[in-house]
Coordinates of C-alpha atoms in Angstrom, one line a residue:
Chain S
M1 CA -108.6 -23.1 -48.4
P2 CA -110.5 -25.6 -50.5
N3 CA -111.5 -28.9 -48.9
M4 CA -109.0 -31.0 -50.9
F5 CA -110.8 -34.2 -50.4
T6 CA -114.0 -32.7 -51.9
L7 CA -112.2 -31.1 -54.7
V8 CA -110.2 -34.2 -55.7
L9 CA -113.4 -36.3 -55.4
Q10 CA -115.2 -33.8 -57.6
I11 CA -112.5 -33.9 -60.3
A12 CA -112.4 -37.7 -60.2
V13 CA -116.2 -38.1 -60.5
V14 CA -116.4 -35.5 -63.3
L15 CA -113.5 -37.2 -65.3
A16 CA -115.0 -40.6 -64.9
V17 CA -118.6 -39.6 -65.9
C18 CA -117.3 -37.4 -68.8
R19 CA -115.1 -40.3 -70.2
L20 CA -117.9 -42.8 -69.8
V21 CA -120.6 -40.7 -71.4
G22 CA -118.2 -39.5 -74.1
T23 CA -117.4 -43.1 -75.0
I24 CA -121.1 -44.0 -75.2
F25 CA -121.6 -41.0 -77.5
L26 CA -118.7 -42.1 -79.7
K27 CA -120.6 -45.4 -80.2
I28 CA -123.7 -43.5 -81.4
Q29 CA -121.6 -41.6 -84.0
Q30 CA -121.4 -38.4 -81.9
P31 CA -118.2 -36.6 -81.1
R32 CA -116.9 -37.4 -77.6
V33 CA -117.1 -33.7 -76.7
V34 CA -120.9 -33.7 -77.2
G35 CA -121.1 -36.6 -74.7
E36 CA -119.0 -34.7 -72.3
M37 CA -121.3 -31.7 -72.5
F38 CA -124.2 -34.0 -71.7
A39 CA -122.3 -35.5 -68.8
G40 CA -121.8 -32.0 -67.4
I41 CA -125.6 -31.5 -67.5
M42 CA -126.2 -34.9 -65.9
L43 CA -124.0 -34.0 -62.9
G44 CA -126.0 -30.8 -62.2
P45 CA -129.3 -30.1 -60.6
S46 CA -131.1 -31.2 -63.9
L47 CA -130.4 -34.9 -63.2
L48 CA -128.1 -35.8 -60.3
G49 CA -129.5 -33.0 -58.1
W50 CA -133.0 -34.1 -59.0
L51 CA -132.6 -37.8 -58.5
A52 CA -130.3 -37.7 -55.5
P53 CA -130.3 -34.3 -54.0
Q54 CA -128.4 -35.3 -50.8
F55 CA -125.6 -37.0 -52.7
S56 CA -125.5 -34.0 -55.1
T57 CA -125.1 -31.6 -52.1
Y58 CA -122.4 -33.9 -50.6
L59 CA -120.5 -34.0 -53.9
F60 CA -120.9 -30.4 -54.9
P61 CA -121.5 -28.3 -51.8
A62 CA -122.1 -24.7 -52.6
S63 CA -118.9 -23.7 -50.7
S64 CA -116.7 -25.8 -53.0
L65 CA -118.0 -24.4 -56.3
G66 CA -115.7 -21.4 -56.3
F67 CA -112.7 -23.7 -56.6
L68 CA -114.2 -25.8 -59.3
S69 CA -115.2 -22.6 -61.1
A70 CA -111.6 -21.3 -60.9
L71 CA -110.1 -24.5 -62.2
S72 CA -112.5 -24.7 -65.1
Q73 CA -111.9 -21.0 -65.9
V74 CA -108.2 -21.6 -66.2
G75 CA -109.0 -24.4 -68.5
V76 CA -111.2 -22.3 -70.7
I77 CA -108.6 -19.5 -70.8
V78 CA -106.1 -21.9 -72.2
F79 CA -108.7 -23.5 -74.4
M80 CA -109.6 -20.1 -75.9
F81 CA -106.0 -19.5 -76.6
L82 CA -106.0 -22.8 -78.6
V83 CA -109.2 -21.9 -80.4
G84 CA -107.6 -18.6 -81.4
L85 CA -104.5 -20.5 -82.5
G86 CA -106.5 -22.9 -84.7
I87 CA -108.4 -20.1 -86.4
N88 CA -107.1 -18.7 -89.6
P89 CA -109.5 -16.2 -91.2
K90 CA -107.1 -15.9 -94.1
E91 CA -108.4 -19.2 -95.3
L92 CA -111.4 -17.4 -96.4
K93 CA -109.4 -15.8 -99.3
S94 CA -108.8 -19.2 -100.8
H95 CA -112.5 -19.9 -101.1
G96 CA -113.4 -16.6 -102.8
H97 CA -116.8 -14.9 -102.7
A98 CA -118.8 -18.0 -101.8
A99 CA -117.2 -18.4 -98.4
V100 CA -117.2 -14.7 -97.6
L101 CA -121.0 -14.4 -98.4
T102 CA -121.8 -17.7 -96.6
S103 CA -119.9 -16.8 -93.5
H104 CA -121.4 -13.3 -93.3
V105 CA -124.9 -14.5 -93.9
S106 CA -124.4 -17.3 -91.4
I107 CA -123.8 -14.5 -88.9
T108 CA -126.4 -11.9 -89.9
A109 CA -129.3 -14.3 -90.5
P110 CA -129.3 -15.9 -87.0
F111 CA -128.4 -12.5 -85.5
V112 CA -131.3 -10.7 -87.0
L113 CA -133.8 -13.5 -86.3
A114 CA -132.5 -13.7 -82.7
S115 CA -133.0 -9.9 -82.3
F116 CA -136.6 -10.3 -83.5
L117 CA -137.1 -13.1 -81.0
A118 CA -135.7 -10.9 -78.4
I119 CA -138.7 -8.6 -78.8
Y120 CA -140.9 -11.5 -77.8
L121 CA -138.6 -12.9 -75.0
Y122 CA -137.5 -9.7 -73.4
P123 CA -140.7 -8.9 -71.5
R124 CA -141.1 -12.5 -70.6
L125 CA -137.7 -13.7 -69.6
S126 CA -135.7 -10.6 -68.7
D127 CA -136.0 -7.8 -66.3
D128 CA -135.5 -4.0 -66.2
S129 CA -131.9 -4.1 -65.0
V130 CA -131.0 -5.4 -68.5
P131 CA -131.3 -2.9 -71.4
F132 CA -133.1 -4.3 -74.4
T133 CA -130.1 -3.5 -76.6
S134 CA -127.8 -5.6 -74.5
F135 CA -130.3 -8.4 -74.4
A136 CA -131.0 -8.4 -78.1
L137 CA -127.3 -8.2 -79.0
F138 CA -126.4 -11.0 -76.6
M139 CA -129.1 -13.2 -78.0
G140 CA -127.8 -12.4 -81.5
A141 CA -124.2 -13.2 -80.7
A142 CA -125.1 -16.4 -78.8
M143 CA -127.2 -17.7 -81.7
S144 CA -124.7 -16.7 -84.5
I145 CA -121.7 -18.5 -83.0
T146 CA -120.4 -21.7 -84.5
A147 CA -118.3 -24.1 -82.4
F148 CA -115.1 -24.0 -84.3
P149 CA -113.4 -26.7 -82.2
V150 CA -116.4 -29.1 -82.2
L151 CA -116.9 -28.6 -85.9
A152 CA -113.2 -29.4 -86.5
R153 CA -113.6 -32.5 -84.3
I154 CA -116.7 -33.6 -86.3
L155 CA -114.9 -33.1 -89.6
T156 CA -111.8 -34.9 -88.4
E157 CA -113.7 -37.8 -87.0
R158 CA -115.6 -38.2 -90.2
N159 CA -112.5 -37.7 -92.3
L160 CA -114.0 -34.6 -94.0
L161 CA -111.3 -32.0 -93.0
Q162 CA -109.8 -32.0 -96.5
S163 CA -113.2 -32.1 -98.3
R164 CA -114.6 -29.1 -100.1
L165 CA -117.5 -28.9 -97.7
G166 CA -115.1 -29.2 -94.7
T167 CA -112.7 -26.5 -95.8
V168 CA -115.5 -24.0 -96.5
A169 CA -117.2 -24.8 -93.2
I170 CA -114.0 -24.4 -91.3
A171 CA -113.2 -21.0 -93.0
C172 CA -116.8 -19.8 -92.4
A173 CA -116.7 -20.9 -88.7
A174 CA -113.4 -19.1 -88.2
V175 CA -115.0 -15.8 -89.4
D176 CA -118.1 -16.5 -87.4
D177 CA -116.2 -17.0 -84.2
V178 CA -114.0 -13.9 -84.6
T179 CA -117.1 -11.8 -85.4
G180 CA -119.1 -13.3 -82.6
W181 CA -116.4 -12.7 -80.0
C182 CA -116.0 -9.1 -81.2
I183 CA -119.7 -8.5 -80.8
L184 CA -119.7 -10.2 -77.4
A185 CA -116.8 -8.0 -76.3
Y186 CA -118.8 -4.9 -77.2
I187 CA -121.8 -6.2 -75.1
V188 CA -119.7 -7.0 -72.1
L189 CA -118.1 -3.6 -72.4
L190 CA -121.6 -1.9 -72.5
I191 CA -122.7 -3.7 -69.4
R192 CA -119.5 -3.5 -67.4
S193 CA -118.9 0.1 -68.1
K194 CA -122.0 0.9 -66.2
G195 CA -120.8 -0.9 -63.2
T196 CA -117.3 0.6 -63.1
G197 CA -118.3 4.1 -63.9
N198 CA -115.5 4.5 -66.4
P199 CA -116.4 6.3 -69.6
I200 CA -116.9 3.8 -72.4
W201 CA -114.6 5.7 -74.8
L202 CA -111.8 5.2 -72.4
T203 CA -112.3 1.5 -72.4
V204 CA -112.8 1.3 -76.1
G205 CA -109.7 3.5 -76.7
G206 CA -107.7 1.2 -74.4
L207 CA -108.9 -1.9 -76.2
I208 CA -108.1 -0.5 -79.6
A209 CA -104.6 0.5 -78.5
F210 CA -104.2 -3.0 -76.9
A211 CA -105.3 -4.8 -80.1
L212 CA -103.0 -2.6 -82.3
I213 CA -100.0 -3.3 -80.0
M214 CA -100.8 -7.1 -80.2
I215 CA -101.3 -7.2 -83.9
Y216 CA -98.4 -4.9 -85.0
G217 CA -96.0 -5.4 -82.1
V218 CA -96.4 -8.6 -80.2
Q219 CA -97.3 -10.6 -83.3
R220 CA -93.8 -10.0 -84.8
L221 CA -92.2 -11.3 -81.7
L222 CA -94.4 -14.4 -81.7
R223 CA -92.9 -15.4 -85.1
R224 CA -89.8 -16.4 -83.2
F225 CA -91.7 -19.3 -81.8
E226 CA -92.4 -20.5 -85.3
S227 CA -88.8 -20.0 -86.5
T228 CA -87.4 -21.8 -83.5
Y229 CA -89.8 -24.7 -84.2
R230 CA -88.8 -24.7 -87.8
N231 CA -85.1 -24.9 -86.9
R232 CA -85.3 -27.4 -84.1
G233 CA -88.4 -29.4 -84.9
Q234 CA -89.7 -28.8 -81.4
L235 CA -90.1 -26.1 -78.7
S236 CA -88.5 -26.3 -75.3
D237 CA -90.6 -26.4 -72.1
N238 CA -89.5 -22.8 -71.4
A239 CA -90.9 -21.7 -74.8
M240 CA -94.2 -23.5 -74.1
A241 CA -94.4 -21.9 -70.6
L242 CA -93.7 -18.5 -72.1
M243 CA -96.5 -19.0 -74.6
I244 CA -98.9 -19.7 -71.7
L245 CA -97.6 -16.8 -69.8
L246 CA -98.2 -14.5 -72.8
A247 CA -101.8 -15.9 -73.1
L248 CA -102.4 -15.2 -69.4
A249 CA -100.9 -11.7 -69.6
S250 CA -103.1 -10.9 -72.5
A251 CA -106.1 -12.3 -70.6
L252 CA -105.3 -10.1 -67.7
C253 CA -105.0 -7.1 -69.9
T254 CA -108.5 -7.5 -71.4
E255 CA -109.9 -8.2 -67.9
W256 CA -108.2 -5.0 -66.6
L257 CA -109.5 -3.1 -69.6
G258 CA -113.0 -4.0 -68.7
I259 CA -114.0 -6.9 -70.9
H260 CA -113.3 -10.5 -70.1
L261 CA -110.2 -12.7 -69.5
L262 CA -111.2 -15.0 -72.4
F263 CA -111.0 -12.2 -75.1
G264 CA -107.3 -11.7 -74.3
S265 CA -106.4 -15.4 -74.5
F266 CA -108.4 -15.7 -77.7
L267 CA -106.6 -12.7 -79.2
M268 CA -103.2 -14.0 -78.3
G269 CA -104.0 -17.3 -80.0
A270 CA -105.4 -15.6 -83.0
I271 CA -102.2 -13.6 -83.6
M272 CA -99.9 -16.6 -83.2
P273 CA -98.1 -17.8 -86.4
K274 CA -100.4 -20.0 -88.5
E275 CA -98.0 -22.4 -90.1
Q276 CA -99.8 -25.7 -90.1
K277 CA -97.2 -27.9 -88.6
F278 CA -96.4 -25.4 -85.9
V279 CA -100.1 -25.0 -85.0
R280 CA -100.5 -28.8 -84.8
Y281 CA -97.5 -29.1 -82.6
V282 CA -98.6 -26.5 -80.1
L283 CA -102.2 -27.9 -80.1
D284 CA -100.8 -31.4 -79.5
R285 CA -98.7 -30.2 -76.6
F286 CA -101.6 -28.5 -74.8
E287 CA -104.7 -30.4 -75.8
A288 CA -104.1 -33.5 -73.7
I289 CA -104.2 -31.7 -70.4
V290 CA -106.8 -29.1 -71.5
V291 CA -109.2 -31.4 -73.3
T292 CA -108.9 -34.4 -71.0
L293 CA -108.7 -32.7 -67.6
L294 CA -109.8 -29.1 -67.6
L295 CA -112.6 -28.9 -70.1
P296 CA -114.7 -31.7 -68.4
L297 CA -114.5 -29.5 -65.3
F298 CA -115.9 -26.6 -67.3
F299 CA -118.7 -28.9 -68.6
A300 CA -119.5 -29.9 -65.0
F301 CA -119.4 -26.3 -63.8
T302 CA -121.8 -25.4 -66.6
G303 CA -124.0 -28.3 -65.8
L304 CA -124.2 -27.2 -62.1
R305 CA -125.5 -23.9 -63.3
T306 CA -128.0 -25.4 -65.7
N307 CA -131.3 -26.3 -64.1
I308 CA -133.6 -27.7 -66.7
G309 CA -136.2 -27.9 -63.9
L310 CA -136.5 -24.1 -64.3
V311 CA -138.0 -24.7 -67.7
K312 CA -141.3 -25.8 -66.4
G313 CA -144.8 -25.6 -67.8
P314 CA -145.9 -25.6 -71.5
E315 CA -145.3 -21.9 -71.9
M316 CA -141.6 -22.2 -70.9
W317 CA -141.1 -25.3 -73.1
M318 CA -142.7 -23.4 -75.9
Y319 CA -140.1 -20.6 -75.5
C320 CA -137.4 -23.2 -75.5
G321 CA -138.7 -24.8 -78.6
V322 CA -139.0 -21.4 -80.4
I323 CA -135.4 -20.6 -79.4
I324 CA -134.2 -23.9 -80.9
L325 CA -136.2 -23.3 -84.0
V326 CA -135.1 -19.8 -84.5
A327 CA -131.4 -20.7 -83.9
T328 CA -131.6 -23.6 -86.4
L329 CA -133.6 -21.6 -89.0
G330 CA -131.2 -18.7 -88.8
K331 CA -127.9 -20.6 -88.8
L332 CA -128.7 -23.7 -90.9
G333 CA -131.2 -21.9 -93.1
G334 CA -129.1 -18.8 -93.6
S335 CA -125.9 -20.6 -94.4
M336 CA -127.7 -23.0 -96.7
V337 CA -129.4 -20.2 -98.7
A338 CA -126.1 -18.3 -99.0
A339 CA -124.1 -21.3 -100.1
W340 CA -126.8 -22.4 -102.6
W341 CA -127.0 -18.8 -103.9
T342 CA -123.3 -18.9 -104.6
G343 CA -123.6 -22.1 -106.7
M344 CA -123.2 -24.9 -104.3
P345 CA -125.5 -27.8 -105.0
A346 CA -128.6 -27.7 -102.7
R347 CA -127.8 -30.9 -100.7
E348 CA -124.2 -29.9 -100.2
A349 CA -125.4 -26.4 -99.2
A350 CA -127.7 -28.0 -96.6
G351 CA -124.8 -30.0 -95.4
L352 CA -122.8 -26.8 -94.9
G353 CA -125.7 -25.3 -93.1
T354 CA -125.9 -28.3 -90.8
L355 CA -122.2 -28.0 -90.0
M356 CA -122.5 -24.3 -89.3
N357 CA -125.4 -25.0 -86.9
T358 CA -123.0 -26.7 -84.5
R359 CA -122.7 -24.5 -81.5
G360 CA -121.4 -26.8 -78.8
L361 CA -118.7 -25.7 -76.4
M362 CA -118.3 -22.2 -77.7
E363 CA -122.0 -21.6 -77.0
L364 CA -121.5 -22.8 -73.5
V365 CA -118.6 -20.4 -73.0
I366 CA -120.6 -17.5 -74.3
L367 CA -123.7 -18.4 -72.2
N368 CA -121.6 -18.6 -69.0
I369 CA -120.3 -15.1 -69.7
G370 CA -123.9 -14.0 -70.3
L371 CA -125.0 -15.5 -67.0
D372 CA -122.1 -13.9 -65.2
I373 CA -122.8 -10.4 -66.4
K374 CA -126.5 -11.1 -65.8
V375 CA -127.7 -10.3 -69.3
I376 CA -129.6 -13.5 -69.3
S377 CA -131.6 -15.1 -66.5
P378 CA -130.9 -18.7 -65.1
T379 CA -134.0 -19.9 -66.9
L380 CA -133.0 -18.5 -70.2
F381 CA -129.5 -19.8 -69.6
S382 CA -130.9 -23.3 -69.2
M383 CA -133.0 -22.9 -72.4
M384 CA -130.0 -21.7 -74.4
V385 CA -127.9 -24.6 -73.1
L386 CA -130.6 -27.0 -74.3
M387 CA -130.5 -25.2 -77.6
A388 CA -126.7 -25.6 -77.8
L389 CA -127.0 -29.3 -76.9
T390 CA -129.8 -29.9 -79.4
T391 CA -128.1 -28.1 -82.4
T392 CA -124.8 -29.8 -81.7
F393 CA -126.3 -33.2 -81.2
M394 CA -128.3 -33.0 -84.4
T395 CA -125.3 -32.2 -86.6
S396 CA -123.9 -35.7 -87.2
P397 CA -127.2 -37.5 -87.9
L398 CA -128.6 -34.7 -90.0
L399 CA -125.4 -34.5 -92.0
Q400 CA -125.5 -38.2 -92.6
A401 CA -129.1 -38.0 -93.7
I402 CA -128.7 -35.0 -96.0
C403 CA -125.4 -35.7 -97.7
P404 CA -124.3 -39.0 -99.2
D405 CA -120.7 -40.1 -98.3
Q406 CA -119.3 -39.5 -101.8
M407 CA -120.6 -36.0 -101.8
L408 CA -119.2 -35.3 -98.4
R409 CA -115.8 -36.5 -99.4
T410 CA -115.4 -34.5 -102.6
P411 CA -111.9 -33.2 -102.3
V412 CA -111.2 -29.5 -102.1
D413 CA -109.8 -29.2 -105.6
A414 CA -112.5 -31.2 -107.3
E415 CA -114.9 -29.6 -109.8
P416 CA -113.2 -26.2 -109.6
E417 CA -115.4 -24.8 -112.3
K418 CA -118.4 -25.4 -110.2
F419 CA -117.4 -24.1 -106.9
A420 CA -113.9 -22.7 -106.5
G421 CA -114.7 -20.1 -109.1
V422 CA -117.9 -19.3 -107.3
E423 CA -120.2 -18.2 -110.0
L424 CA -122.7 -16.1 -108.3
G425 CA -126.4 -16.2 -108.9
L426 CA -128.9 -19.0 -108.6
N427 CA -127.5 -22.3 -109.7
P428 CA -129.6 -23.4 -112.6
A429 CA -128.8 -27.0 -111.8
G430 CA -130.2 -26.5 -108.4
D431 CA -129.2 -29.9 -107.3
Chain G
M1 CA -117.3 -4.7 -112.6
T2 CA -117.6 -8.3 -113.8
H3 CA -120.9 -10.2 -113.9
S4 CA -119.7 -12.3 -111.0
N5 CA -118.7 -9.4 -108.8
R6 CA -122.0 -7.6 -109.6
N7 CA -123.9 -10.7 -108.5
F8 CA -121.8 -10.9 -105.3
V9 CA -122.6 -7.2 -104.5
F10 CA -126.3 -7.8 -105.2
A11 CA -126.4 -11.0 -103.0
Y12 CA -124.4 -9.2 -100.3
V13 CA -126.8 -6.3 -100.2
L14 CA -129.8 -8.5 -100.1
L15 CA -128.6 -11.1 -97.6
V16 CA -126.3 -9.1 -95.4
A17 CA -126.8 -5.4 -95.6
L18 CA -130.7 -5.3 -95.7
P19 CA -131.0 -7.6 -92.6
L20 CA -128.6 -5.3 -90.8
F21 CA -131.0 -2.5 -91.4
G22 CA -133.7 -4.7 -90.0
L23 CA -131.5 -5.3 -86.9
A24 CA -131.1 -1.5 -86.5
G25 CA -134.9 -1.1 -86.6
V26 CA -135.4 -3.9 -84.1
L27 CA -132.9 -2.3 -81.7
R28 CA -134.5 1.0 -82.0
S29 CA -138.1 -0.2 -81.6
G30 CA -137.1 -2.6 -78.8
R31 CA -136.1 0.3 -76.6
K32 CA -139.7 1.1 -76.0
L33 CA -140.3 -2.4 -74.5
S34 CA -140.6 -2.7 -70.8
A35 CA -139.4 -5.8 -68.9
P36 CA -140.6 -6.9 -65.4
I37 CA -139.1 -5.0 -62.5
S38 CA -135.7 -6.4 -61.3
V39 CA -135.9 -8.2 -58.0
G40 CA -133.1 -10.6 -58.3
G41 CA -130.3 -10.6 -55.7
L42 CA -129.7 -10.6 -52.0
W43 CA -132.4 -8.8 -49.9
K44 CA -131.7 -7.8 -46.3
I45 CA -135.0 -7.9 -44.4
N46 CA -136.0 -5.8 -41.4
A47 CA -139.2 -7.1 -39.8
N48 CA -141.0 -6.2 -36.6
Q49 CA -139.4 -8.7 -34.2
D50 CA -142.3 -8.6 -31.7
Q51 CA -144.8 -9.4 -34.4
L52 CA -142.6 -12.1 -35.8
A53 CA -142.2 -13.7 -32.3
G54 CA -145.9 -13.8 -32.0
L55 CA -146.4 -15.4 -35.4
L56 CA -146.9 -19.2 -35.5
C57 CA -143.7 -20.6 -37.0
G58 CA -142.2 -17.1 -36.7
K59 CA -139.2 -18.3 -34.8
F60 CA -137.9 -19.9 -37.9
L61 CA -138.0 -16.6 -39.7
L62 CA -136.2 -15.0 -36.7
A63 CA -133.5 -17.6 -37.0
Q64 CA -132.5 -16.8 -40.5
N65 CA -130.7 -13.5 -39.9
A66 CA -133.4 -11.7 -41.9
A67 CA -132.2 -12.1 -45.5
F68 CA -133.3 -14.0 -48.6
T69 CA -132.1 -14.3 -52.1
I70 CA -134.2 -14.1 -55.2
S71 CA -133.3 -15.7 -58.5
Q72 CA -135.4 -14.0 -61.2
S73 CA -136.4 -15.0 -64.7
G74 CA -138.8 -12.5 -66.2
R75 CA -142.0 -12.5 -64.2
A76 CA -141.1 -15.7 -62.3
F77 CA -138.7 -15.9 -59.5
T78 CA -137.3 -18.4 -56.9
L79 CA -137.0 -17.2 -53.4
N80 CA -134.4 -18.9 -51.2
L81 CA -134.0 -18.6 -47.5
P82 CA -130.6 -19.1 -46.1
N83 CA -131.7 -21.7 -43.5
S84 CA -133.6 -24.9 -44.1
A85 CA -136.8 -24.0 -42.2
W86 CA -138.6 -23.0 -45.4
S87 CA -138.3 -24.6 -48.8
A88 CA -137.2 -22.6 -51.8
T89 CA -140.3 -21.4 -53.4
S90 CA -141.3 -19.9 -56.7
G91 CA -143.2 -16.7 -57.0
A92 CA -144.6 -14.2 -59.5
I93 CA -144.2 -10.5 -60.3
E94 CA -147.2 -8.4 -61.2
G95 CA -146.2 -4.8 -61.9
N96 CA -144.3 -3.7 -58.8
T97 CA -145.8 -6.4 -56.6
I98 CA -144.1 -9.7 -55.8
N99 CA -146.0 -12.7 -54.4
A100 CA -144.7 -16.0 -53.1
T101 CA -145.8 -18.8 -50.9
L102 CA -143.3 -20.3 -48.5
I103 CA -143.9 -23.9 -47.5
P104 CA -142.3 -25.1 -44.2
S105 CA -139.6 -27.7 -44.8
V106 CA -139.2 -30.9 -42.8
V107 CA -137.4 -29.0 -40.0
A108 CA -140.2 -26.4 -39.5
A109 CA -142.9 -28.9 -40.0
K110 CA -141.8 -30.7 -36.8
D111 CA -142.9 -27.7 -34.8
P112 CA -146.5 -28.0 -33.5
G113 CA -148.9 -26.3 -35.9
C114 CA -146.3 -25.4 -38.5
A115 CA -146.9 -28.3 -40.8
E116 CA -150.4 -27.1 -41.7
H117 CA -149.5 -23.6 -42.6
S118 CA -147.7 -22.1 -45.4
L119 CA -146.6 -18.5 -45.4
S120 CA -147.7 -16.0 -48.0
L121 CA -145.3 -13.2 -48.8
T122 CA -146.5 -10.1 -50.6
A123 CA -144.4 -7.0 -51.2
I124 CA -144.3 -3.9 -53.2
V125 CA -141.0 -2.9 -54.8
D126 CA -140.0 0.7 -55.1
P127 CA -138.5 0.9 -58.5
K128 CA -137.1 4.4 -58.0
A129 CA -135.2 3.7 -54.8
S130 CA -131.5 3.2 -54.9
P131 CA -130.6 0.7 -53.6
R132 CA -133.9 -0.9 -54.5
S133 CA -136.2 -1.5 -51.6
L134 CA -139.5 -3.2 -50.9
Q135 CA -142.2 -3.2 -48.3
G136 CA -144.5 -6.0 -47.6
T137 CA -146.3 -8.4 -45.3
L138 CA -145.9 -12.0 -44.2
R139 CA -149.1 -13.8 -43.5
L140 CA -149.8 -17.4 -42.4
Q141 CA -152.3 -19.0 -44.7
N142 CA -155.3 -20.8 -43.3
C143 CA -155.0 -18.9 -40.1
P144 CA -157.6 -16.1 -39.9
G145 CA -156.7 -15.2 -36.4
C146 CA -153.0 -14.7 -37.1
A147 CA -151.8 -11.2 -37.5
A148 CA -149.7 -10.2 -40.5
V149 CA -146.1 -9.2 -40.0
E150 CA -144.9 -6.2 -41.9
F151 CA -141.3 -6.0 -43.2
R152 CA -139.0 -3.9 -45.2
G153 CA -136.2 -5.0 -47.4
I154 CA -133.2 -3.4 -49.1
R155 CA -131.4 -5.1 -51.9
D156 CA -127.7 -5.5 -51.4
E157 CA -126.4 -3.8 -54.5
Q158 CA -122.8 -4.6 -53.7
A159 CA -123.5 -8.3 -53.6
K160 CA -125.2 -7.9 -56.9
T161 CA -122.3 -6.0 -58.4
K162 CA -119.8 -8.5 -57.0
E163 CA -121.8 -11.3 -58.6
T164 CA -121.7 -9.4 -61.9
H165 CA -118.0 -9.0 -62.0

């Protein structure tokens, strides 16, 4: 049984610190979620444990972390369902070749650069229990992810959601996330299949069968949610509970099949109906509890696992710097080059690259999985968390510096001859 | 094929397909790389109790139910003892050998003579053993007359697997 006093105290402190730091970050033109991520790190051994180790041990005794972890995981399961719900890869079609090319390059460029970096880091920060292939693929997946929800939050807060830049970024991020999660599922499968002793083909076969059932069977049933919403203008509490039950059941299936709970909830969200009002309605119903209560617990739990003190000495900080540089070069640079190649003006392409470089919360989710399956060490985990914080933090100021406001707010249907048609080849106008 | 589509295919091959070939090359060549030996996890230690009892500060090692955990990052690791007599310490891996220096914590330092001595741990890991095992010595530093204590350790692979899943 958890010590309820400790658990409630932890939740109260985490909520208070997250709200406070989130509010401060709002004042410096950063999304609240970035502040909450920082708050989580502050509550861990990197700051609180360093400044006041006794208080830290009192507040977060090792025996209590299992309960905090369980609560935060439930939050992330529901959150991944919402992420899947918000993603609509079909949006890519409306942006033609430009978005397809940009999204694919924004995955391959950081992925390939990360795998090159893995050659350097593997002998230095890994050990022989981790095969190089798993290490390199994980680094690639972790660096190629874009934080779809944080990106959406940044675009919403800056009123850019309906802009040309915003819609392309959202479409590309959706593809990035789906691809990133598929790659991650493969890596988890590779590593876990060794532990269970089950042949990998059995797990893969099971997963393919599960995905087909979900897409061609369950998805049809899910349309009833949308039709009910359309007829009544709302969904009953029973319908909402059923939705959560389905997400949990799907999560349990993927866990049972040998990958991770989160893939199941993400898949359930991804196959939900995508009618905009319906999606907004469901997000509104869930977001309050998930975003306000459960995600801060996840940030705190991640912070408790992050020990920046492990990154000590010039050599380690150099590795950390190289990781941030490669991640930025691959994601920002790759997306920018691809967008520019497809005819987007250079400054706007740089803005798109900056947006795609936002990793935020999704990166933390992936990194926690990597640490759980021991494909990355605690030190590398801390470095990657720093990378996630840096790349997310830099998004807003960099975007402000690169793109003037009127360019950012170009509506989606403006200048169709320049972009929507997506003439490929180098744009002679350059910028 | 239209001019636009031709350009798209060209750009796609250049920016997506070619890098993927590069990725395949990296994954292939990377298999030849070797990483430091894995020592992370919970180690159950079996030491000569008589030797330990005779060792200055040895009673603090006896009190800890003979186990320690290692958190590894490449060639560096942090060694944690389950009691508070010795502080968590960092160490290094050279080939199959691990080296660490244990510093007495406030509790152990109160014992006469303990405060001035740190304890050096050296062990050789057997990479072929399953479960992984090690064999080493504990030696008090700055104490030429003190005899070294030999110990053996076996990694608790179940605990490692449980942590993984």
